[in-house]
Amino acid sequence: LFNVYLKEDVLDTLGLPLTLRFGRIGHVEVQIPWNQLGRKAVIVKLELVHVLVYAKYQWEDEANERRLEAIKQAQLRVAEEKAEE
């Protein structure tokens, strides 16, 4: 498939705080192992993916600070786990 345009509601089912403004995939290739379904993987290749998204809502200052603090804490935990390894 060539020049596949994405519907604006494609991200809605993912529960992300994002809305798709524009989306296009330049080339989609699907490889299906018909005589070995269930034993071999189906491969989907996407090339030239272009998406433009925007936030569904604006963060309030206090909520944004809590979100940024949670991100920092998560990054700190990951760094600590890597340091222990």
PDB file of N, CA, C and O in Angstrom:
ATOM      1  N   LEU A   1       0.849  -1.178   0.000  1.00  0.00           N
ATOM      2  CA  LEU A   1       0.000   0.000   0.000  1.00  0.00           C
ATOM      3  C   LEU A   1       0.892   1.238   0.000  1.00  0.00           C
ATOM      4  O   LEU A   1       1.937   1.256   0.636  1.00  0.00           O
ATOM      5  N   PHE A   2       0.436   2.257  -0.686  1.00  0.00           N
ATOM      6  CA  PHE A   2       1.182   3.506  -0.753  1.00  0.00           C
ATOM      7  C   PHE A   2       0.287   4.664  -0.331  1.00  0.00           C
ATOM      8  O   PHE A   2      -0.909   4.677  -0.619  1.00  0.00           O
ATOM      9  N   ASN A   3       0.886   5.646   0.348  1.00  0.00           N
ATOM     10  CA  ASN A   3       0.192   6.857   0.782  1.00  0.00           C
ATOM     11  C   ASN A   3      -1.102   6.557   1.515  1.00  0.00           C
ATOM     12  O   ASN A   3      -2.186   6.942   1.111  1.00  0.00           O
ATOM     13  N   VAL A   4      -0.974   5.852   2.639  1.00  0.00           N
ATOM     14  CA  VAL A   4      -2.121   5.523   3.478  1.00  0.00           C
ATOM     15  C   VAL A   4      -2.334   6.678   4.450  1.00  0.00           C
ATOM     16  O   VAL A   4      -1.446   7.014   5.237  1.00  0.00           O
ATOM     17  N   TYR A   5      -3.500   7.294   4.408  1.00  0.00           N
ATOM     18  CA  TYR A   5      -3.825   8.402   5.303  1.00  0.00           C
ATOM     19  C   TYR A   5      -4.547   7.858   6.526  1.00  0.00           C
ATOM     20  O   TYR A   5      -5.435   7.011   6.404  1.00  0.00           O
ATOM     21  N   LEU A   6      -4.151   8.333   7.704  1.00  0.00           N
ATOM     22  CA  LEU A   6      -4.739   7.871   8.955  1.00  0.00           C
ATOM     23  C   LEU A   6      -5.952   8.715   9.318  1.00  0.00           C
ATOM     24  O   LEU A   6      -5.949   9.936   9.132  1.00  0.00           O
ATOM     25  N   LYS A   7      -6.972   8.066   9.863  1.00  0.00           N
ATOM     26  CA  LYS A   7      -8.157   8.784  10.338  1.00  0.00           C
ATOM     27  C   LYS A   7      -7.798   9.546  11.609  1.00  0.00           C
ATOM     28  O   LYS A   7      -6.974   9.096  12.405  1.00  0.00           O
ATOM     29  N   GLU A   8      -8.462  10.666  11.819  1.00  0.00           N
ATOM     30  CA  GLU A   8      -8.132  11.504  12.978  1.00  0.00           C
ATOM     31  C   GLU A   8      -8.431  10.822  14.308  1.00  0.00           C
ATOM     32  O   GLU A   8      -7.857  11.173  15.326  1.00  0.00           O
ATOM     33  N   ASP A   9      -9.302   9.828  14.333  1.00  0.00           N
ATOM     34  CA  ASP A   9      -9.643   9.165  15.592  1.00  0.00           C
ATOM     35  C   ASP A   9      -8.803   7.918  15.872  1.00  0.00           C
ATOM     36  O   ASP A   9      -9.069   7.179  16.809  1.00  0.00           O
ATOM     37  N   VAL A  10      -7.746   7.704  15.087  1.00  0.00           N
ATOM     38  CA  VAL A  10      -6.937   6.486  15.221  1.00  0.00           C
ATOM     39  C   VAL A  10      -6.280   6.364  16.604  1.00  0.00           C
ATOM     40  O   VAL A  10      -6.090   5.260  17.114  1.00  0.00           O
ATOM     41  N   LEU A  11      -5.971   7.449  17.259  1.00  0.00           N
ATOM     42  CA  LEU A  11      -5.318   7.403  18.571  1.00  0.00           C
ATOM     43  C   LEU A  11      -6.310   7.299  19.725  1.00  0.00           C
ATOM     44  O   LEU A  11      -5.912   7.011  20.857  1.00  0.00           O
ATOM     45  N   ASP A  12      -7.585   7.500  19.467  1.00  0.00           N
ATOM     46  CA  ASP A  12      -8.588   7.518  20.534  1.00  0.00           C
ATOM     47  C   ASP A  12      -8.634   6.208  21.312  1.00  0.00           C
ATOM     48  O   ASP A  12      -8.789   6.203  22.531  1.00  0.00           O
ATOM     49  N   THR A  13      -8.494   5.085  20.648  1.00  0.00           N
ATOM     50  CA  THR A  13      -8.583   3.790  21.324  1.00  0.00           C
ATOM     51  C   THR A  13      -7.363   3.491  22.198  1.00  0.00           C
ATOM     52  O   THR A  13      -7.417   2.603  23.035  1.00  0.00           O
ATOM     53  N   LEU A  14      -6.275   4.232  22.020  1.00  0.00           N
ATOM     54  CA  LEU A  14      -5.062   4.005  22.804  1.00  0.00           C
ATOM     55  C   LEU A  14      -5.094   4.706  24.157  1.00  0.00           C
ATOM     56  O   LEU A  14      -4.230   4.470  25.002  1.00  0.00           O
ATOM     57  N   GLY A  15      -6.050   5.601  24.359  1.00  0.00           N
ATOM     58  CA  GLY A  15      -6.152   6.300  25.630  1.00  0.00           C
ATOM     59  C   GLY A  15      -5.057   7.322  25.859  1.00  0.00           C
ATOM     60  O   GLY A  15      -4.749   7.653  26.999  1.00  0.00           O
ATOM     61  N   LEU A  16      -4.459   7.817  24.796  1.00  0.00           N
ATOM     62  CA  LEU A  16      -3.402   8.817  24.924  1.00  0.00           C
ATOM     63  C   LEU A  16      -4.006  10.216  25.005  1.00  0.00           C
ATOM     64  O   LEU A  16      -5.067  10.469  24.435  1.00  0.00           O
ATOM     65  N   PRO A  17      -3.331  11.130  25.673  1.00  0.00           N
ATOM     66  CA  PRO A  17      -3.834  12.504  25.731  1.00  0.00           C
ATOM     67  C   PRO A  17      -3.458  13.291  24.475  1.00  0.00           C
ATOM     68  O   PRO A  17      -3.105  14.455  24.531  1.00  0.00           O
ATOM     69  N   LEU A  18      -3.503  12.633  23.330  1.00  0.00           N
ATOM     70  CA  LEU A  18      -3.115  13.236  22.057  1.00  0.00           C
ATOM     71  C   LEU A  18      -4.232  13.089  21.032  1.00  0.00           C
ATOM     72  O   LEU A  18      -4.971  12.113  21.045  1.00  0.00           O
ATOM     73  N   THR A  19      -4.295  14.048  20.140  1.00  0.00           N
ATOM     74  CA  THR A  19      -5.221  13.992  19.017  1.00  0.00           C
ATOM     75  C   THR A  19      -4.407  14.084  17.743  1.00  0.00           C
ATOM     76  O   THR A  19      -3.485  14.893  17.639  1.00  0.00           O
ATOM     77  N   LEU A  20      -4.745  13.255  16.781  1.00  0.00           N
ATOM     78  CA  LEU A  20      -4.043  13.259  15.503  1.00  0.00           C
ATOM     79  C   LEU A  20      -4.561  14.407  14.648  1.00  0.00           C
ATOM     80  O   LEU A  20      -5.751  14.523  14.392  1.00  0.00           O
ATOM     81  N   ARG A  21      -3.667  15.255  14.228  1.00  0.00           N
ATOM     82  CA  ARG A  21      -4.035  16.344  13.326  1.00  0.00           C
ATOM     83  C   ARG A  21      -3.875  15.885  11.878  1.00  0.00           C
ATOM     84  O   ARG A  21      -4.690  16.158  11.023  1.00  0.00           O
ATOM     85  N   PHE A  22      -2.783  15.141  11.628  1.00  0.00           N
ATOM     86  CA  PHE A  22      -2.509  14.632  10.281  1.00  0.00           C
ATOM     87  C   PHE A  22      -1.665  13.380  10.409  1.00  0.00           C
ATOM     88  O   PHE A  22      -0.775  13.306  11.247  1.00  0.00           O
ATOM     89  N   GLY A  23      -1.931  12.385   9.586  1.00  0.00           N
ATOM     90  CA  GLY A  23      -1.128  11.180   9.595  1.00  0.00           C
ATOM     91  C   GLY A  23      -1.100  10.526   8.225  1.00  0.00           C
ATOM     92  O   GLY A  23      -2.135  10.407   7.569  1.00  0.00           O
ATOM     93  N   ARG A  24       0.101  10.149   7.788  1.00  0.00           N
ATOM     94  CA  ARG A  24       0.245   9.490   6.497  1.00  0.00           C
ATOM     95  C   ARG A  24       1.411   8.521   6.588  1.00  0.00           C
ATOM     96  O   ARG A  24       2.446   8.812   7.164  1.00  0.00           O
ATOM     97  N   ILE A  25       1.203   7.337   6.007  1.00  0.00           N
ATOM     98  CA  ILE A  25       2.266   6.348   5.904  1.00  0.00           C
ATOM     99  C   ILE A  25       2.563   6.192   4.424  1.00  0.00           C
ATOM    100  O   ILE A  25       1.677   5.850   3.631  1.00  0.00           O
ATOM    101  N   GLY A  26       3.791   6.468   4.048  1.00  0.00           N
ATOM    102  CA  GLY A  26       4.170   6.452   2.639  1.00  0.00           C
ATOM    103  C   GLY A  26       4.129   5.072   2.012  1.00  0.00           C
ATOM    104  O   GLY A  26       3.753   4.911   0.861  1.00  0.00           O
ATOM    105  N   HIS A  27       4.489   4.037   2.796  1.00  0.00           N
ATOM    106  CA  HIS A  27       4.544   2.685   2.240  1.00  0.00           C
ATOM    107  C   HIS A  27       4.262   1.685   3.351  1.00  0.00           C
ATOM    108  O   HIS A  27       4.879   1.732   4.416  1.00  0.00           O
ATOM    109  N   VAL A  28       3.322   0.773   3.112  1.00  0.00           N
ATOM    110  CA  VAL A  28       3.001  -0.303   4.051  1.00  0.00           C
ATOM    111  C   VAL A  28       3.205  -1.625   3.322  1.00  0.00           C
ATOM    112  O   VAL A  28       2.669  -1.820   2.231  1.00  0.00           O
ATOM    113  N   GLU A  29       3.981  -2.503   3.943  1.00  0.00           N
ATOM    114  CA  GLU A  29       4.204  -3.838   3.373  1.00  0.00           C
ATOM    115  C   GLU A  29       3.860  -4.863   4.442  1.00  0.00           C
ATOM    116  O   GLU A  29       4.325  -4.775   5.579  1.00  0.00           O
ATOM    117  N   VAL A  30       3.027  -5.834   4.095  1.00  0.00           N
ATOM    118  CA  VAL A  30       2.630  -6.886   5.025  1.00  0.00           C
ATOM    119  C   VAL A  30       3.086  -8.230   4.461  1.00  0.00           C
ATOM    120  O   VAL A  30       2.760  -8.562   3.321  1.00  0.00           O
ATOM    121  N   GLN A  31       3.841  -8.966   5.275  1.00  0.00           N
ATOM    122  CA  GLN A  31       4.306 -10.303   4.873  1.00  0.00           C
ATOM    123  C   GLN A  31       3.576 -11.334   5.740  1.00  0.00           C
ATOM    124  O   GLN A  31       3.760 -11.376   6.952  1.00  0.00           O
ATOM    125  N   ILE A  32       2.748 -12.165   5.094  1.00  0.00           N
ATOM    126  CA  ILE A  32       1.953 -13.167   5.804  1.00  0.00           C
ATOM    127  C   ILE A  32       2.406 -14.555   5.358  1.00  0.00           C
ATOM    128  O   ILE A  32       2.294 -14.890   4.180  1.00  0.00           O
ATOM    129  N   PRO A  33       2.897 -15.366   6.302  1.00  0.00           N
ATOM    130  CA  PRO A  33       3.316 -16.732   5.962  1.00  0.00           C
ATOM    131  C   PRO A  33       2.084 -17.650   5.901  1.00  0.00           C
ATOM    132  O   PRO A  33       1.792 -18.382   6.839  1.00  0.00           O
ATOM    133  N   TRP A  34       1.354 -17.605   4.814  1.00  0.00           N
ATOM    134  CA  TRP A  34       0.063 -18.283   4.696  1.00  0.00           C
ATOM    135  C   TRP A  34       0.118 -19.765   5.058  1.00  0.00           C
ATOM    136  O   TRP A  34      -0.796 -20.283   5.701  1.00  0.00           O
ATOM    137  N   ASN A  35       1.147 -20.488   4.650  1.00  0.00           N
ATOM    138  CA  ASN A  35       1.182 -21.917   4.939  1.00  0.00           C
ATOM    139  C   ASN A  35       1.801 -22.230   6.301  1.00  0.00           C
ATOM    140  O   ASN A  35       1.937 -23.392   6.647  1.00  0.00           O
ATOM    141  N   GLN A  36       2.129 -21.207   7.087  1.00  0.00           N
ATOM    142  CA  GLN A  36       2.668 -21.440   8.436  1.00  0.00           C
ATOM    143  C   GLN A  36       2.054 -20.464   9.436  1.00  0.00           C
ATOM    144  O   GLN A  36       2.712 -20.037  10.379  1.00  0.00           O
ATOM    145  N   LEU A  37       0.793 -20.117   9.243  1.00  0.00           N
ATOM    146  CA  LEU A  37       0.113 -19.206  10.177  1.00  0.00           C
ATOM    147  C   LEU A  37       0.109 -19.804  11.575  1.00  0.00           C
ATOM    148  O   LEU A  37      -0.133 -20.986  11.757  1.00  0.00           O
ATOM    149  N   GLY A  38       0.394 -18.987  12.559  1.00  0.00           N
ATOM    150  CA  GLY A  38       0.458 -19.447  13.939  1.00  0.00           C
ATOM    151  C   GLY A  38       1.824 -19.966  14.340  1.00  0.00           C
ATOM    152  O   GLY A  38       2.112 -20.093  15.523  1.00  0.00           O
ATOM    153  N   ARG A  39       2.667 -20.270  13.375  1.00  0.00           N
ATOM    154  CA  ARG A  39       4.018 -20.754  13.678  1.00  0.00           C
ATOM    155  C   ARG A  39       5.080 -19.725  13.317  1.00  0.00           C
ATOM    156  O   ARG A  39       6.148 -19.715  13.901  1.00  0.00           O
ATOM    157  N   LYS A  40       4.797 -18.898  12.345  1.00  0.00           N
ATOM    158  CA  LYS A  40       5.714 -17.830  11.950  1.00  0.00           C
ATOM    159  C   LYS A  40       5.020 -16.485  12.123  1.00  0.00           C
ATOM    160  O   LYS A  40       3.806 -16.383  12.045  1.00  0.00           O
ATOM    161  N   ALA A  41       5.823 -15.465  12.305  1.00  0.00           N
ATOM    162  CA  ALA A  41       5.298 -14.128  12.556  1.00  0.00           C
ATOM    163  C   ALA A  41       4.777 -13.470  11.279  1.00  0.00           C
ATOM    164  O   ALA A  41       5.294 -13.704  10.184  1.00  0.00           O
ATOM    165  N   VAL A  42       3.750 -12.658  11.464  1.00  0.00           N
ATOM    166  CA  VAL A  42       3.297 -11.763  10.398  1.00  0.00           C
ATOM    167  C   VAL A  42       4.137 -10.499  10.548  1.00  0.00           C
ATOM    168  O   VAL A  42       4.254  -9.946  11.647  1.00  0.00           O
ATOM    169  N   ILE A  43       4.727 -10.043   9.476  1.00  0.00           N
ATOM    170  CA  ILE A  43       5.613  -8.880   9.520  1.00  0.00           C
ATOM    171  C   ILE A  43       4.947  -7.713   8.810  1.00  0.00           C
ATOM    172  O   ILE A  43       4.474  -7.843   7.674  1.00  0.00           O
ATOM    173  N   VAL A  44       4.899  -6.567   9.500  1.00  0.00           N
ATOM    174  CA  VAL A  44       4.344  -5.344   8.921  1.00  0.00           C
ATOM    175  C   VAL A  44       5.458  -4.309   8.910  1.00  0.00           C
ATOM    176  O   VAL A  44       6.011  -3.974   9.956  1.00  0.00           O
ATOM    177  N   LYS A  45       5.791  -3.809   7.727  1.00  0.00           N
ATOM    178  CA  LYS A  45       6.824  -2.787   7.585  1.00  0.00           C
ATOM    179  C   LYS A  45       6.162  -1.467   7.215  1.00  0.00           C
ATOM    180  O   LYS A  45       5.352  -1.398   6.286  1.00  0.00           O
ATOM    181  N   LEU A  46       6.510  -0.414   7.949  1.00  0.00           N
ATOM    182  CA  LEU A  46       6.006   0.936   7.685  1.00  0.00           C
ATOM    183  C   LEU A  46       7.180   1.818   7.312  1.00  0.00           C
ATOM    184  O   LEU A  46       8.196   1.840   8.015  1.00  0.00           O
ATOM    185  N   GLU A  47       7.050   2.559   6.227  1.00  0.00           N
ATOM    186  CA  GLU A  47       8.093   3.483   5.805  1.00  0.00           C
ATOM    187  C   GLU A  47       7.488   4.851   5.566  1.00  0.00           C
ATOM    188  O   GLU A  47       6.331   4.971   5.168  1.00  0.00           O
ATOM    189  N   LEU A  48       8.292   5.876   5.782  1.00  0.00           N
ATOM    190  CA  LEU A  48       7.877   7.264   5.559  1.00  0.00           C
ATOM    191  C   LEU A  48       6.624   7.601   6.350  1.00  0.00           C
ATOM    192  O   LEU A  48       5.601   8.012   5.813  1.00  0.00           O
ATOM    193  N   VAL A  49       6.721   7.421   7.670  1.00  0.00           N
ATOM    194  CA  VAL A  49       5.596   7.705   8.559  1.00  0.00           C
ATOM    195  C   VAL A  49       5.649   9.173   8.960  1.00  0.00           C
ATOM    196  O   VAL A  49       6.659   9.650   9.487  1.00  0.00           O
ATOM    197  N   HIS A  50       4.558   9.881   8.717  1.00  0.00           N
ATOM    198  CA  HIS A  50       4.446  11.296   9.069  1.00  0.00           C
ATOM    199  C   HIS A  50       3.193  11.480   9.914  1.00  0.00           C
ATOM    200  O   HIS A  50       2.096  11.148   9.460  1.00  0.00           O
ATOM    201  N   VAL A  51       3.374  11.972  11.135  1.00  0.00           N
ATOM    202  CA  VAL A  51       2.227  12.243  11.995  1.00  0.00           C
ATOM    203  C   VAL A  51       2.399  13.608  12.650  1.00  0.00           C
ATOM    204  O   VAL A  51       3.504  14.031  12.978  1.00  0.00           O
ATOM    205  N   LEU A  52       1.299  14.268  12.810  1.00  0.00           N
ATOM    206  CA  LEU A  52       1.256  15.540  13.519  1.00  0.00           C
ATOM    207  C   LEU A  52       0.177  15.406  14.576  1.00  0.00           C
ATOM    208  O   LEU A  52      -0.989  15.156  14.257  1.00  0.00           O
ATOM    209  N   VAL A  53       0.581  15.504  15.844  1.00  0.00           N
ATOM    210  CA  VAL A  53      -0.362  15.357  16.944  1.00  0.00           C
ATOM    211  C   VAL A  53      -0.321  16.604  17.816  1.00  0.00           C
ATOM    212  O   VAL A  53       0.640  17.374  17.791  1.00  0.00           O
ATOM    213  N   TYR A  54      -1.384  16.789  18.580  1.00  0.00           N
ATOM    214  CA  TYR A  54      -1.404  17.870  19.555  1.00  0.00           C
ATOM    215  C   TYR A  54      -2.108  17.383  20.810  1.00  0.00           C
ATOM    216  O   TYR A  54      -2.844  16.394  20.783  1.00  0.00           O
ATOM    217  N   ALA A  55      -1.844  18.048  21.916  1.00  0.00           N
ATOM    218  CA  ALA A  55      -2.429  17.651  23.196  1.00  0.00           C
ATOM    219  C   ALA A  55      -3.933  17.883  23.171  1.00  0.00           C
ATOM    220  O   ALA A  55      -4.412  18.882  22.632  1.00  0.00           O
ATOM    221  N   LYS A  56      -4.671  16.946  23.771  1.00  0.00           N
ATOM    222  CA  LYS A  56      -6.128  17.077  23.837  1.00  0.00           C
ATOM    223  C   LYS A  56      -6.530  18.217  24.765  1.00  0.00           C
ATOM    224  O   LYS A  56      -7.586  18.801  24.598  1.00  0.00           O
ATOM    225  N   TYR A  57      -5.693  18.501  25.738  1.00  0.00           N
ATOM    226  CA  TYR A  57      -6.030  19.538  26.704  1.00  0.00           C
ATOM    227  C   TYR A  57      -4.754  20.178  27.230  1.00  0.00           C
ATOM    228  O   TYR A  57      -3.677  19.635  27.081  1.00  0.00           O
ATOM    229  N   GLN A  58      -4.906  21.317  27.838  1.00  0.00           N
ATOM    230  CA  GLN A  58      -3.777  22.022  28.426  1.00  0.00           C
ATOM    231  C   GLN A  58      -3.606  21.567  29.876  1.00  0.00           C
ATOM    232  O   GLN A  58      -4.576  21.413  30.610  1.00  0.00           O
ATOM    233  N   TRP A  59      -2.375  21.340  30.270  1.00  0.00           N
ATOM    234  CA  TRP A  59      -2.096  20.970  31.654  1.00  0.00           C
ATOM    235  C   TRP A  59      -2.198  22.198  32.536  1.00  0.00           C
ATOM    236  O   TRP A  59      -1.705  23.265  32.198  1.00  0.00           O
ATOM    237  N   GLU A  60      -2.820  22.053  33.696  1.00  0.00           N
ATOM    238  CA  GLU A  60      -2.789  23.113  34.692  1.00  0.00           C
ATOM    239  C   GLU A  60      -1.402  23.090  35.315  1.00  0.00           C
ATOM    240  O   GLU A  60      -0.743  22.045  35.347  1.00  0.00           O
ATOM    241  N   ASP A  61      -0.946  24.228  35.803  1.00  0.00           N
ATOM    242  CA  ASP A  61       0.422  24.319  36.329  1.00  0.00           C
ATOM    243  C   ASP A  61       0.701  23.265  37.401  1.00  0.00           C
ATOM    244  O   ASP A  61       1.731  22.594  37.371  1.00  0.00           O
ATOM    245  N   GLU A  62      -0.218  23.098  38.348  1.00  0.00           N
ATOM    246  CA  GLU A  62      -0.005  22.138  39.434  1.00  0.00           C
ATOM    247  C   GLU A  62       0.021  20.700  38.906  1.00  0.00           C
ATOM    248  O   GLU A  62       0.872  19.898  39.297  1.00  0.00           O
ATOM    249  N   ALA A  63      -0.878  20.373  38.002  1.00  0.00           N
ATOM    250  CA  ALA A  63      -0.903  19.028  37.419  1.00  0.00           C
ATOM    251  C   ALA A  63       0.353  18.782  36.600  1.00  0.00           C
ATOM    252  O   ALA A  63       0.908  17.672  36.615  1.00  0.00           O
ATOM    253  N   ASN A  64       0.819  19.795  35.903  1.00  0.00           N
ATOM    254  CA  ASN A  64       2.038  19.663  35.109  1.00  0.00           C
ATOM    255  C   ASN A  64       3.246  19.414  36.004  1.00  0.00           C
ATOM    256  O   ASN A  64       4.101  18.592  35.690  1.00  0.00           O
ATOM    257  N   GLU A  65       3.305  20.109  37.137  1.00  0.00           N
ATOM    258  CA  GLU A  65       4.410  19.905  38.071  1.00  0.00           C
ATOM    259  C   GLU A  65       4.401  18.487  38.624  1.00  0.00           C
ATOM    260  O   GLU A  65       5.450  17.846  38.731  1.00  0.00           O
ATOM    261  N   ARG A  66       3.216  17.952  38.960  1.00  0.00           N
ATOM    262  CA  ARG A  66       3.112  16.571  39.450  1.00  0.00           C
ATOM    263  C   ARG A  66       3.537  15.586  38.371  1.00  0.00           C
ATOM    264  O   ARG A  66       4.232  14.607  38.648  1.00  0.00           O
ATOM    265  N   ARG A  67       3.137  15.852  37.133  1.00  0.00           N
ATOM    266  CA  ARG A  67       3.495  14.976  36.020  1.00  0.00           C
ATOM    267  C   ARG A  67       5.002  14.971  35.807  1.00  0.00           C
ATOM    268  O   ARG A  67       5.624  13.916  35.661  1.00  0.00           O
ATOM    269  N   LEU A  68       5.628  16.164  35.819  1.00  0.00           N
ATOM    270  CA  LEU A  68       7.075  16.259  35.640  1.00  0.00           C
ATOM    271  C   LEU A  68       7.824  15.588  36.783  1.00  0.00           C
ATOM    272  O   LEU A  68       8.842  14.931  36.572  1.00  0.00           O
ATOM    273  N   GLU A  69       7.311  15.727  38.007  1.00  0.00           N
ATOM    274  CA  GLU A  69       7.940  15.077  39.158  1.00  0.00           C
ATOM    275  C   GLU A  69       7.851  13.556  39.031  1.00  0.00           C
ATOM    276  O   GLU A  69       8.812  12.840  39.331  1.00  0.00           O
ATOM    277  N   ALA A  70       6.722  13.044  38.571  1.00  0.00           N
ATOM    278  CA  ALA A  70       6.570  11.597  38.377  1.00  0.00           C
ATOM    279  C   ALA A  70       7.528  11.091  37.312  1.00  0.00           C
ATOM    280  O   ALA A  70       8.120  10.007  37.456  1.00  0.00           O
ATOM    281  N   ILE A  71       7.717  11.861  36.263  1.00  0.00           N
ATOM    282  CA  ILE A  71       8.665  11.486  35.203  1.00  0.00           C
ATOM    283  C   ILE A  71      10.081  11.440  35.767  1.00  0.00           C
ATOM    284  O   ILE A  71      10.837  10.498  35.523  1.00  0.00           O
ATOM    285  N   LYS A  72      10.452  12.451  36.548  1.00  0.00           N
ATOM    286  CA  LYS A  72      11.793  12.489  37.147  1.00  0.00           C
ATOM    287  C   LYS A  72      12.013  11.301  38.077  1.00  0.00           C
ATOM    288  O   LYS A  72      13.087  10.686  38.077  1.00  0.00           O
ATOM    289  N   GLN A  73      11.000  10.957  38.883  1.00  0.00           N
ATOM    290  CA  GLN A  73      11.120   9.826  39.798  1.00  0.00           C
ATOM    291  C   GLN A  73      11.300   8.514  39.030  1.00  0.00           C
ATOM    292  O   GLN A  73      12.089   7.659  39.419  1.00  0.00           O
ATOM    293  N   ALA A  74      10.549   8.363  37.927  1.00  0.00           N
ATOM    294  CA  ALA A  74      10.663   7.160  37.109  1.00  0.00           C
ATOM    295  C   ALA A  74      12.053   7.070  36.486  1.00  0.00           C
ATOM    296  O   ALA A  74      12.664   5.997  36.460  1.00  0.00           O
ATOM    297  N   GLN A  75      12.571   8.197  36.007  1.00  0.00           N
ATOM    298  CA  GLN A  75      13.908   8.211  35.422  1.00  0.00           C
ATOM    299  C   GLN A  75      14.961   7.890  36.478  1.00  0.00           C
ATOM    300  O   GLN A  75      15.936   7.173  36.202  1.00  0.00           O
ATOM    301  N   LEU A  76      14.768   8.393  37.680  1.00  0.00           N
ATOM    302  CA  LEU A  76      15.694   8.112  38.778  1.00  0.00           C
ATOM    303  C   LEU A  76      15.690   6.624  39.120  1.00  0.00           C
ATOM    304  O   LEU A  76      16.753   6.023  39.316  1.00  0.00           O
ATOM    305  N   ARG A  77      14.509   6.006  39.183  1.00  0.00           N
ATOM    306  CA  ARG A  77      14.429   4.568  39.469  1.00  0.00           C
ATOM    307  C   ARG A  77      15.147   3.753  38.398  1.00  0.00           C
ATOM    308  O   ARG A  77      15.874   2.809  38.711  1.00  0.00           O
ATOM    309  N   VAL A  78      14.962   4.123  37.134  1.00  0.00           N
ATOM    310  CA  VAL A  78      15.635   3.411  36.054  1.00  0.00           C
ATOM    311  C   VAL A  78      17.148   3.552  36.165  1.00  0.00           C
ATOM    312  O   VAL A  78      17.901   2.587  36.030  1.00  0.00           O
ATOM    313  N   ALA A  79      17.618   4.768  36.475  1.00  0.00           N
ATOM    314  CA  ALA A  79      19.052   5.004  36.624  1.00  0.00           C
ATOM    315  C   ALA A  79      19.608   4.195  37.791  1.00  0.00           C
ATOM    316  O   ALA A  79      20.699   3.621  37.691  1.00  0.00           O
ATOM    317  N   GLU A  80      18.873   4.130  38.897  1.00  0.00           N
ATOM    318  CA  GLU A  80      19.322   3.365  40.062  1.00  0.00           C
ATOM    319  C   GLU A  80      19.396   1.869  39.732  1.00  0.00           C
ATOM    320  O   GLU A  80      20.331   1.186  40.132  1.00  0.00           O
ATOM    321  N   GLU A  81      18.402   1.358  38.999  1.00  0.00           N
ATOM    322  CA  GLU A  81      18.403  -0.056  38.622  1.00  0.00           C
ATOM    323  C   GLU A  81      19.575  -0.381  37.715  1.00  0.00           C
ATOM    324  O   GLU A  81      20.229  -1.416  37.869  1.00  0.00           O
ATOM    325  N   LYS A  82      19.878   0.511  36.786  1.00  0.00           N
ATOM    326  CA  LYS A  82      21.014   0.299  35.889  1.00  0.00           C
ATOM    327  C   LYS A  82      22.331   0.365  36.652  1.00  0.00           C
ATOM    328  O   LYS A  82      23.263  -0.382  36.358  1.00  0.00           O
ATOM    329  N   ALA A  83      22.409   1.261  37.638  1.00  0.00           N
ATOM    330  CA  ALA A  83      23.640   1.386  38.426  1.00  0.00           C
ATOM    331  C   ALA A  83      23.868   0.117  39.257  1.00  0.00           C
ATOM    332  O   ALA A  83      25.014  -0.296  39.440  1.00  0.00           O
ATOM    333  N   GLU A  84      22.782  -0.509  39.735  1.00  0.00           N
ATOM    334  CA  GLU A  84      22.913  -1.737  40.512  1.00  0.00           C
ATOM    335  C   GLU A  84      23.382  -2.890  39.651  1.00  0.00           C
ATOM    336  O   GLU A  84      24.061  -3.784  40.130  1.00  0.00           O
ATOM    337  N   GLU A  85      23.013  -2.890  38.378  1.00  0.00           N
ATOM    338  CA  GLU A  85      23.437  -3.958  37.463  1.00  0.00           C
ATOM    339  C   GLU A  85      24.925  -3.841  37.201  1.00  0.00           C
ATOM    340  O   GLU A  85      25.658  -4.697  37.035  1.00  0.00           O
TER     341      GLU A  85
END
